[in-house]
Amino acid sequence: MKLVEVEDHMIKALEATQRSFNTIRTGRANTSLLDRIIVEYYGTQMHLKALANISTPDSTTIAIQPFDRNTINIIEKAILLSDIGLTPNNDGSVIRLNIPSLTTERRKELVKQVAKLAEEGKVAVRNIRRDAIDSIRKQEKSSDVSKDESADLQDSVQKLTDKYIVKIDEALAVKEKDITTV
């Protein structure tokens, strides 16, 4: 495994962690809250974005306007079954989600949830490190690289790991601040 590949995998782990952060609500309307919602449409699992126009008319409302009016009830059902904790208001053509302001207790819960997501991201980065170091050790055993090269490569992989763990921590700090700011 090359260092470029290792860094590429770590970048993807960081991006996945940031996407997970975007699905956590912060008290302001954000369409990315609905990114994980899957709707069953004629026997096919589809993302909500593929079935409707999603917008934020103001800071406390998300509007969902289905492309096909016949899907409004299945979209509403999918939102109710999801874990976002919002109740949809259906007026027949548009579904509105009102984002209530967060209580202090709920903010603390969300901070814990974000911290858990950050830890999952760090675990992913550490797994990439483990796989890369195992690969380097195998190359050393098969005499493809010298002991010095192996040590240098392992050191480089560790530096990349540290760099991406710090980036995840920075993203966590930003998200926590976003959640705790009233």
CSV table of C-alpha atoms in Angstrom, one decimal:
chain,number,residue,atom,x,y,z
A,1,MET,CA,0.0,0.0,0.0
A,2,LYS,CA,1.4,3.4,-1.0
A,3,LEU,CA,1.3,6.5,1.2
A,4,VAL,CA,-0.8,8.3,-1.4
A,5,GLU,CA,-3.4,5.5,-1.2
A,6,VAL,CA,-3.2,5.6,2.6
A,7,GLU,CA,-3.8,9.3,2.7
A,8,ASP,CA,-6.7,8.9,0.1
A,9,HIS,CA,-8.4,6.4,2.4
A,10,MET,CA,-7.9,8.7,5.4
A,11,ILE,CA,-9.4,11.6,3.5
A,12,LYS,CA,-12.4,9.5,2.7
A,13,ALA,CA,-12.8,8.6,6.4
A,14,LEU,CA,-12.6,12.3,7.3
A,15,GLU,CA,-15.2,13.1,4.7
A,16,ALA,CA,-17.5,10.3,5.9
A,17,THR,CA,-17.2,11.6,9.4
A,18,GLN,CA,-18.1,15.2,8.3
A,19,ARG,CA,-21.1,13.9,6.4
A,20,SER,CA,-22.2,12.1,9.5
A,21,PHE,CA,-21.9,15.3,11.5
A,22,ASN,CA,-24.1,17.1,8.9
A,23,THR,CA,-27.0,14.7,9.7
A,24,ILE,CA,-27.0,15.9,13.3
A,25,ARG,CA,-29.4,18.9,13.8
A,26,THR,CA,-28.1,22.1,15.4
A,27,GLY,CA,-31.3,24.0,16.0
A,28,ARG,CA,-31.2,25.6,12.5
A,29,ALA,CA,-32.8,24.2,9.4
A,30,ASN,CA,-30.3,22.3,7.3
A,31,THR,CA,-31.3,20.1,4.3
A,32,SER,CA,-28.4,17.7,5.1
A,33,LEU,CA,-30.5,16.4,8.1
A,34,LEU,CA,-32.5,14.4,5.5
A,35,ASP,CA,-29.5,12.9,3.7
A,36,ARG,CA,-29.9,9.5,5.4
A,37,ILE,CA,-33.7,9.2,4.8
A,38,ILE,CA,-34.5,6.3,2.4
A,39,VAL,CA,-38.0,6.1,0.9
A,40,GLU,CA,-39.4,2.9,-0.6
A,41,TYR,CA,-40.8,4.0,-4.0
A,42,TYR,CA,-42.4,1.3,-6.2
A,43,GLY,CA,-40.4,-1.4,-4.4
A,44,THR,CA,-37.1,0.4,-4.8
A,45,GLN,CA,-35.1,2.1,-2.0
A,46,MET,CA,-34.4,5.7,-3.0
A,47,HIS,CA,-32.9,8.7,-1.2
A,48,LEU,CA,-35.4,11.4,-0.4
A,49,LYS,CA,-33.4,13.9,-2.5
A,50,ALA,CA,-34.2,11.8,-5.6
A,51,LEU,CA,-37.9,12.1,-5.0
A,52,ALA,CA,-38.3,15.7,-3.9
A,53,ASN,CA,-37.1,19.3,-3.9
A,54,ILE,CA,-35.8,20.1,-0.4
A,55,SER,CA,-35.3,23.7,0.7
A,56,THR,CA,-35.1,25.9,3.7
A,57,PRO,CA,-37.5,28.8,3.4
A,58,ASP,CA,-36.3,30.2,6.8
A,59,SER,CA,-34.0,29.2,9.6
A,60,THR,CA,-36.5,27.0,11.4
A,61,THR,CA,-38.3,25.2,8.5
A,62,ILE,CA,-37.4,22.6,5.9
A,63,ALA,CA,-39.8,22.3,3.0
A,64,ILE,CA,-40.0,19.1,1.0
A,65,GLN,CA,-41.9,19.3,-2.3
A,66,PRO,CA,-42.2,15.9,-4.0
A,67,PHE,CA,-41.7,15.8,-7.8
A,68,ASP,CA,-44.7,13.4,-7.9
A,69,ARG,CA,-47.6,14.3,-5.6
A,70,ASN,CA,-48.5,10.6,-5.2
A,71,THR,CA,-45.3,10.1,-3.2
A,72,ILE,CA,-46.2,12.6,-0.5
A,73,ASN,CA,-47.6,10.0,1.9
A,74,ILE,CA,-44.7,7.6,1.6
A,75,ILE,CA,-42.2,10.4,2.1
A,76,GLU,CA,-44.1,11.5,5.2
A,77,LYS,CA,-44.1,7.9,6.5
A,78,ALA,CA,-40.3,7.6,5.8
A,79,ILE,CA,-39.6,10.8,7.8
A,80,LEU,CA,-41.8,9.6,10.7
A,81,LEU,CA,-39.9,6.2,10.7
A,82,SER,CA,-36.5,7.9,10.6
A,83,ASP,CA,-34.3,8.8,13.6
A,84,ILE,CA,-34.3,12.6,13.0
A,85,GLY,CA,-37.0,13.2,15.6
A,86,LEU,CA,-39.1,15.7,13.6
A,87,THR,CA,-42.8,15.5,12.9
A,88,PRO,CA,-43.8,16.3,9.3
A,89,ASN,CA,-46.7,18.7,8.5
A,90,ASN,CA,-48.4,17.7,5.2
A,91,ASP,CA,-50.6,20.2,3.4
A,92,GLY,CA,-51.2,18.0,0.4
A,93,SER,CA,-48.5,19.4,-1.8
A,94,VAL,CA,-45.6,20.3,0.5
A,95,ILE,CA,-44.2,18.7,3.7
A,96,ARG,CA,-42.9,21.1,6.2
A,97,LEU,CA,-40.5,20.2,9.0
A,98,ASN,CA,-40.4,22.7,11.8
A,99,ILE,CA,-37.1,22.7,13.6
A,100,PRO,CA,-37.7,23.4,17.3
A,101,SER,CA,-35.0,25.2,19.3
A,102,LEU,CA,-32.9,22.7,21.3
A,103,THR,CA,-33.1,22.4,25.0
A,104,THR,CA,-29.9,22.3,27.1
A,105,GLU,CA,-30.5,18.6,27.8
A,106,ARG,CA,-31.0,17.8,24.1
A,107,ARG,CA,-27.8,19.8,23.2
A,108,LYS,CA,-25.8,17.7,25.6
A,109,GLU,CA,-27.2,14.5,24.0
A,110,LEU,CA,-26.3,15.7,20.5
A,111,VAL,CA,-22.8,16.6,21.7
A,112,LYS,CA,-22.4,13.0,22.9
A,113,GLN,CA,-23.8,11.7,19.6
A,114,VAL,CA,-21.3,13.8,17.7
A,115,ALA,CA,-18.5,12.7,19.9
A,116,LYS,CA,-19.4,9.1,19.2
A,117,LEU,CA,-19.4,9.8,15.4
A,118,ALA,CA,-16.0,11.4,15.7
A,119,GLU,CA,-14.7,8.4,17.6
A,120,GLU,CA,-16.0,6.1,14.8
A,121,GLY,CA,-14.1,8.3,12.3
A,122,LYS,CA,-10.9,8.0,14.4
A,123,VAL,CA,-11.3,4.2,14.6
A,124,ALA,CA,-11.6,4.1,10.8
A,125,VAL,CA,-8.4,6.1,10.4
A,126,ARG,CA,-6.6,3.8,12.9
A,127,ASN,CA,-7.8,0.8,11.0
A,128,ILE,CA,-6.4,2.3,7.8
A,129,ARG,CA,-3.1,2.8,9.7
A,130,ARG,CA,-3.1,-0.8,10.9
A,131,ASP,CA,-3.7,-2.2,7.4
A,132,ALA,CA,-1.0,0.0,5.9
A,133,ILE,CA,1.5,-1.0,8.6
A,134,ASP,CA,0.7,-4.7,8.1
A,135,SER,CA,1.2,-4.2,4.4
A,136,ILE,CA,4.6,-2.6,5.0
A,137,ARG,CA,5.7,-5.4,7.4
A,138,LYS,CA,4.7,-8.0,4.8
A,139,GLN,CA,6.8,-6.1,2.2
A,140,GLU,CA,9.7,-6.1,4.7
A,141,LYS,CA,9.4,-9.8,5.3
A,142,SER,CA,9.4,-10.6,1.6
A,143,SER,CA,12.4,-8.3,1.2
A,144,ASP,CA,10.7,-5.8,-1.0
A,145,VAL,CA,11.7,-3.0,1.3
A,146,SER,CA,14.6,-2.7,3.7
A,147,LYS,CA,14.2,-2.4,7.5
A,148,ASP,CA,15.1,1.3,7.3
A,149,GLU,CA,12.6,1.9,4.5
A,150,SER,CA,10.0,0.0,6.5
A,151,ALA,CA,10.6,2.1,9.6
A,152,ASP,CA,10.4,5.3,7.5
A,153,LEU,CA,7.2,4.2,5.9
A,154,GLN,CA,5.7,3.2,9.2
A,155,ASP,CA,6.7,6.6,10.6
A,156,SER,CA,5.1,8.4,7.7
A,157,VAL,CA,1.9,6.4,8.1
A,158,GLN,CA,1.8,7.3,11.8
A,159,LYS,CA,2.3,11.0,11.0
A,160,LEU,CA,-0.6,10.8,8.5
A,161,THR,CA,-2.8,9.1,11.1
A,162,ASP,CA,-2.0,11.8,13.7
A,163,LYS,CA,-2.8,14.5,11.1
A,164,TYR,CA,-6.2,13.1,10.2
A,165,ILE,CA,-7.1,12.4,13.8
A,166,VAL,CA,-6.4,16.1,14.6
A,167,LYS,CA,-8.6,17.1,11.6
A,168,ILE,CA,-11.4,14.9,13.0
A,169,ASP,CA,-11.0,16.6,16.4
A,170,GLU,CA,-11.1,20.0,14.8
A,171,ALA,CA,-14.3,19.1,12.9
A,172,LEU,CA,-15.7,17.8,16.2
A,173,ALA,CA,-14.9,21.1,18.0
A,174,VAL,CA,-16.6,23.1,15.2
A,175,LYS,CA,-19.7,20.9,15.4
A,176,GLU,CA,-19.9,20.9,19.2
A,177,LYS,CA,-19.7,24.8,19.1
A,178,ASP,CA,-22.4,24.8,16.5
A,179,ILE,CA,-24.7,22.6,18.7
A,180,THR,CA,-24.0,24.5,21.9
A,181,THR,CA,-24.4,28.0,20.5
A,182,VAL,CA,-28.0,29.2,21.1
